[in-house]
Tab-separated table of C-alpha atoms in Angstrom:
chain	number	residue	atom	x	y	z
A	175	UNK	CA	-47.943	53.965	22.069
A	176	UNK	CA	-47.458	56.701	19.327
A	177	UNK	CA	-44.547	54.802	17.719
A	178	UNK	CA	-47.373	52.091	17.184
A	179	UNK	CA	-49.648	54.134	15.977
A	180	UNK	CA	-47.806	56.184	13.488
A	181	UNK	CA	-46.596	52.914	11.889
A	182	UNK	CA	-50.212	51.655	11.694
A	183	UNK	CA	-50.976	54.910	10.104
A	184	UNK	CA	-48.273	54.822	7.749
A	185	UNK	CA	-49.678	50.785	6.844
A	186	UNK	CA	-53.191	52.893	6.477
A	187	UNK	CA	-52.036	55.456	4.410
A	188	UNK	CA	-50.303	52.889	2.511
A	189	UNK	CA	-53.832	50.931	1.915
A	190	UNK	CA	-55.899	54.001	1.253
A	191	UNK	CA	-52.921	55.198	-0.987
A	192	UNK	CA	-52.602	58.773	0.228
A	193	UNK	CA	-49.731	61.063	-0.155
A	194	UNK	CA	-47.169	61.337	2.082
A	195	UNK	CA	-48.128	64.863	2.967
A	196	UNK	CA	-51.874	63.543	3.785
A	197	UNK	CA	-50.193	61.079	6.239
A	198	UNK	CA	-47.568	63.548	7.913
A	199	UNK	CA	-50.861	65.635	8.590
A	200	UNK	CA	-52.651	63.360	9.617
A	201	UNK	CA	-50.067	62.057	12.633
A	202	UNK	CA	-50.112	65.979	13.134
A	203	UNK	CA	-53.647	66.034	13.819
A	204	UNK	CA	-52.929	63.028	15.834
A	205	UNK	CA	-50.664	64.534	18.022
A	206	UNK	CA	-52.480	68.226	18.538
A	207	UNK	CA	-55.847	65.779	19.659
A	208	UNK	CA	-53.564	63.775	22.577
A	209	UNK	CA	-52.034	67.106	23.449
A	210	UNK	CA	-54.758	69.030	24.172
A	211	UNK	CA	-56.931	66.238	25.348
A	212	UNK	CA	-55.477	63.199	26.731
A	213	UNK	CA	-58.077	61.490	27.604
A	214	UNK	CA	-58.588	60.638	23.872
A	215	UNK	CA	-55.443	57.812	23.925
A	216	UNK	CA	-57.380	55.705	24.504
A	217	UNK	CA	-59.226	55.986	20.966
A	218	UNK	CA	-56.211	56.992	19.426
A	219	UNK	CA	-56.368	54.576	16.334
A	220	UNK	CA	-60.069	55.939	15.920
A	221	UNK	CA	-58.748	59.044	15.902
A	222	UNK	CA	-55.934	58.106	13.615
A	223	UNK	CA	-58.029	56.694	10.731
A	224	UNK	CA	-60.202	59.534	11.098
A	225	UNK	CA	-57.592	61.868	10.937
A	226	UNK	CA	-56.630	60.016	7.409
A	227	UNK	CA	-60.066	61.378	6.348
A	228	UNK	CA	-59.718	64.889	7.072
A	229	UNK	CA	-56.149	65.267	6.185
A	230	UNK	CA	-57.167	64.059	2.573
A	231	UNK	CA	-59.966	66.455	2.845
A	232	UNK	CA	-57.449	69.399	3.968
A	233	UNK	CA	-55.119	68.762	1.039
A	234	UNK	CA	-56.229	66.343	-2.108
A	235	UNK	CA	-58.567	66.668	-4.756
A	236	UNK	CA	-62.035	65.280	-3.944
A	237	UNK	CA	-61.610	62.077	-6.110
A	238	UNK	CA	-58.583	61.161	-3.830
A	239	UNK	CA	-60.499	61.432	-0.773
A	240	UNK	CA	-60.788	58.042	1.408
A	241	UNK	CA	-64.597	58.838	2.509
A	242	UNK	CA	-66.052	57.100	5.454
A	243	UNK	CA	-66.964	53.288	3.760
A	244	UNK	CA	-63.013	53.556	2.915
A	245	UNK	CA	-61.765	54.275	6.111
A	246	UNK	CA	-64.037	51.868	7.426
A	247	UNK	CA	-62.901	49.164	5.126
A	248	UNK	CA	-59.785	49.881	5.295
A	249	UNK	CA	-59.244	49.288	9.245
A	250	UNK	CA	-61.067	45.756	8.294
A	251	UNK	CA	-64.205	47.601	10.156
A	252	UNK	CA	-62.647	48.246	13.290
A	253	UNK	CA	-64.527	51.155	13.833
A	254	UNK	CA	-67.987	52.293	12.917
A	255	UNK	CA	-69.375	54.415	10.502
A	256	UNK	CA	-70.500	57.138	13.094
A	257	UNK	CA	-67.819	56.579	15.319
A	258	UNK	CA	-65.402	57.803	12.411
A	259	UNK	CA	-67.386	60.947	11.790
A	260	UNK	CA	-67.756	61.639	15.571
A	261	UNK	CA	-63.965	61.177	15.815
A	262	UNK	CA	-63.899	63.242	13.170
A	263	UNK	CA	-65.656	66.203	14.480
A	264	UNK	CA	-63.284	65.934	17.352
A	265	UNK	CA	-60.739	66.534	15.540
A	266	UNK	CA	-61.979	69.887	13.797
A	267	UNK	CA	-62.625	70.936	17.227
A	268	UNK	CA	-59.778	70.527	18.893
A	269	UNK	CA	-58.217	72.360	15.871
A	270	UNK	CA	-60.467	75.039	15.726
A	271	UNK	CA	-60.741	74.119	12.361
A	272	UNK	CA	-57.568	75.468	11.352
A	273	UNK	CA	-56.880	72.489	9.171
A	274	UNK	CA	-53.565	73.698	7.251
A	275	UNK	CA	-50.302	72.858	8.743
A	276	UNK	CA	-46.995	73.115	7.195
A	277	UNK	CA	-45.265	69.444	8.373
A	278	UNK	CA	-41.667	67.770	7.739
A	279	UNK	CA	-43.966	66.484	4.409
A	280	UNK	CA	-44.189	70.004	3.140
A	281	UNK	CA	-40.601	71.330	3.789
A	282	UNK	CA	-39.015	68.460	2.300
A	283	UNK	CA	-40.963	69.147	-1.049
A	284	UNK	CA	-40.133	72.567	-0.873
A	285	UNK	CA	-36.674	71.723	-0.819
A	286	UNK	CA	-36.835	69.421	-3.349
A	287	UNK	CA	-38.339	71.540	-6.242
A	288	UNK	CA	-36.560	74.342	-5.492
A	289	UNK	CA	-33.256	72.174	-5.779
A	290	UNK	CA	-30.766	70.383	-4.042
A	291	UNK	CA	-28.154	69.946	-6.211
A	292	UNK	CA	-25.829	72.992	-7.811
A	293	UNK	CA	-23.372	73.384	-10.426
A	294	UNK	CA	-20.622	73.891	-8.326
A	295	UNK	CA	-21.411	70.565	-6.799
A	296	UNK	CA	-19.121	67.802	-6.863
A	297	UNK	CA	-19.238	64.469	-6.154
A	298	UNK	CA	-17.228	61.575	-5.358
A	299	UNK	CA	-15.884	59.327	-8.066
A	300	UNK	CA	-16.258	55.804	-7.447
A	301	UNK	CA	-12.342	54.353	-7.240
A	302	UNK	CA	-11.654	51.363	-9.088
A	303	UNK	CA	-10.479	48.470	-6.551
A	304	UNK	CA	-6.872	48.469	-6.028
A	305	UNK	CA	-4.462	45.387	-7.862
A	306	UNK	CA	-4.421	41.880	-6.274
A	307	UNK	CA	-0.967	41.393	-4.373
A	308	UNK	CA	0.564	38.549	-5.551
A	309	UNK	CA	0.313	34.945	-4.449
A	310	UNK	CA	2.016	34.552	-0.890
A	311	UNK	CA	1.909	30.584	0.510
A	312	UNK	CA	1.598	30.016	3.441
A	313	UNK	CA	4.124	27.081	3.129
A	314	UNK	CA	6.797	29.291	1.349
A	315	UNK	CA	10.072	28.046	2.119
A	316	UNK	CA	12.090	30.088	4.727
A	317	UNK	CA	14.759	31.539	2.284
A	318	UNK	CA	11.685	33.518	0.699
A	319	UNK	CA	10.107	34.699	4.071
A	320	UNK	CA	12.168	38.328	3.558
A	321	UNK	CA	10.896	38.743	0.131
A	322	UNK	CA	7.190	37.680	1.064
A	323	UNK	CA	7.514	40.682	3.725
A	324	UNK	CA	8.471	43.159	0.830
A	325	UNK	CA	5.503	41.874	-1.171
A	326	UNK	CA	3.213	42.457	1.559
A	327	UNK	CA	4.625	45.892	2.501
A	328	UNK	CA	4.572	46.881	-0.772
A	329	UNK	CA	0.750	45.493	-1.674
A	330	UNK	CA	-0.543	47.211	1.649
A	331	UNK	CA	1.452	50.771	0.990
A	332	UNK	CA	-0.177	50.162	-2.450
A	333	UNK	CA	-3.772	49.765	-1.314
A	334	UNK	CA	-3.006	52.889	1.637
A	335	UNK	CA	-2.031	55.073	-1.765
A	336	UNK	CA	-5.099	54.327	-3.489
A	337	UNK	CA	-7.649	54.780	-0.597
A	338	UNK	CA	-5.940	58.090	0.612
A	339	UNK	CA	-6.469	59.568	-2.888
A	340	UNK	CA	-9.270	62.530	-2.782
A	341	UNK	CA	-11.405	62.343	-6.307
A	342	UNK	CA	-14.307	64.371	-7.276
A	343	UNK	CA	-15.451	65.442	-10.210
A	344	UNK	CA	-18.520	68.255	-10.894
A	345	UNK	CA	-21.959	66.888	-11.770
A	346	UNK	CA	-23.013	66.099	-15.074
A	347	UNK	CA	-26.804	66.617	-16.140
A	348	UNK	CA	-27.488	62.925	-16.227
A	349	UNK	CA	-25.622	62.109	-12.852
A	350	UNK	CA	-27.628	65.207	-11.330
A	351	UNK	CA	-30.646	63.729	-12.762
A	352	UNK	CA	-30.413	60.333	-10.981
A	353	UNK	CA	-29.147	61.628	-8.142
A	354	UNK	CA	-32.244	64.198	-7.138
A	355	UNK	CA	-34.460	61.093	-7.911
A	356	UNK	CA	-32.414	59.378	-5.647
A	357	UNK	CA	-32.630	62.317	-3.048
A	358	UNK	CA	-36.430	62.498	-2.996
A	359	UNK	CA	-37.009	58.707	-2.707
A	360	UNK	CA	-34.444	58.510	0.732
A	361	UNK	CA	-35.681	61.568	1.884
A	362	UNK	CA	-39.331	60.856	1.894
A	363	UNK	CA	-38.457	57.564	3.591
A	364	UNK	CA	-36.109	58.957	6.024
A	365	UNK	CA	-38.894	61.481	6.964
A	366	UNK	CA	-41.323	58.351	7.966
A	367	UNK	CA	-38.305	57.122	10.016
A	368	UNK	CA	-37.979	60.293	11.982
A	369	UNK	CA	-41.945	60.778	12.585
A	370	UNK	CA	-42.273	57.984	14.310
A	371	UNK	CA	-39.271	58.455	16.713
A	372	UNK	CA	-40.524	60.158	19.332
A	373	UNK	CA	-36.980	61.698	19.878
A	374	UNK	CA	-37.985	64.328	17.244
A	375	UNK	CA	-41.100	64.893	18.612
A	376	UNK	CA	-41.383	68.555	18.439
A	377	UNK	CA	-38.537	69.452	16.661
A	378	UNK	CA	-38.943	72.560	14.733
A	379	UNK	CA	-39.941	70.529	10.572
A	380	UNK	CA	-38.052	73.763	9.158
A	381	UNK	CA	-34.481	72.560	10.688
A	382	UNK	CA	-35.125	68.708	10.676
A	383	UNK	CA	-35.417	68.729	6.899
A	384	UNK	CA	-32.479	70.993	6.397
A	385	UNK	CA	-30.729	68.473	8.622
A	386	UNK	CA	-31.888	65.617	6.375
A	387	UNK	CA	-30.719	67.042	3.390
A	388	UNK	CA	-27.734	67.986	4.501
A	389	UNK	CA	-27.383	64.168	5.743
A	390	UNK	CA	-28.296	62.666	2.290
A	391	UNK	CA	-25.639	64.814	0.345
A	392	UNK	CA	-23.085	63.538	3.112
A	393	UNK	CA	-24.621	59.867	2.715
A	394	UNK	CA	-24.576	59.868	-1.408
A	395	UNK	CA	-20.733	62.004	-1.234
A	396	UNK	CA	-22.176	64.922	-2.712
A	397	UNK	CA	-19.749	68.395	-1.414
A	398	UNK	CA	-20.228	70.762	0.291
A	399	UNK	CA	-22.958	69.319	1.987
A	400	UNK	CA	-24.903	72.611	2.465
């Protein structure tokens, strides 16, 4: 049930064209509501596009707000106008109207403009593919079969050689330009992979997105990876 709905609000957020921090809040809000008050799954996508709202109000700038007729259009007027707000209210409550939250959103940013790449990084130089072998038929006579087996002992020691070799080199300005765009983009998608697994559920945000970065400099052959 909350895999679902996270990945209708994701769709949502994707419609009403909020941040990603406005729709990491909003599953937060979400999941504080069913926690404290169960009986509430049952309205859960209510609560969910109303939680869109208020996370918008919590954190954007007025004009970026999806009001009420948005919300409501939006969800192709699933839900009424005062069933939104009264969803709404519910949600304040249950929060005490403590409306900040850091999430996995926030850290992730954090990390990001403070930096993720170093000058002492290196990274790993792409290796040019290693010589063709030459021709060996299949329908070689037998007399050759001894010097096909020193071709292909040779062409496979070749391609071992090549393979085993270690290169790096340290990051240039331009290739540590790219790659922190690069960064950002797969770590703001990995984060909507890993809020909707409910395996994470939980999980303290601080340590998950040191995990992930240290993931995507392992992924992208960036060293060390921390």
């Amino acid at each position: 049930l909350r895999k679902g709905m996270i990945e209708w609000m994701l769709k949502l957020g994707v419609g009403l064209q909020v941040s990603n921090r406005v729709i990491h809040m909003a599953v937060f809000y979400v999941d504080y509501l069913t926690f404290k008050r169960p009986d509430t799954e049952e309205e859960v996508y209510l609560y969910g596009a109303a939680a869109m709202m208020l996370a918008s109000k919590a954190v954007e700038k007025d004009e970026r707000v999806p009001y009420v007729p948005k919300i409501e259009a939006g969800t192709a007027n699933s839900f009424s106008k005062a069933a939104i707000r009264r969803a709404e209210l519910a949600l304040c409550d249950a929060l005490e109207w403590h409306l900040q939250h850091t999430t996995l959103s926030d850290i992730l940013s954090a990390f990001f403009t403070l930096g993720v790449l170093f000058s002492s990084d290196e990274v790993e130089v792409v290796r040019p593919p290693a010589p063709p072998a030459e021709t060996i038929y299949e329908d070689a006579p037998a007399q050759t079969a001894t010097a096909n087996e020193a071709l292909i002992s040779e062409s496979h020691s070749r391609s071992t050689d090549i393979s085993n070799q270690e290169s790096t080199e340290k990051l240039t300005k331009e290739r540590a330009a790219t790659l922190a765009k690069t960064l950002r983009t797969l770590g703001h998608s990995l984060a909507e992979l890993v809020l909707a697994d409910y395996e994470f559920y939980g999980s303290s945000d601080e340590v998950l997105g040191s995990a992930m970065v240290a993931f995507l400099r392992r992924t992208l052959k960036i060293t060390p990876i921390w």
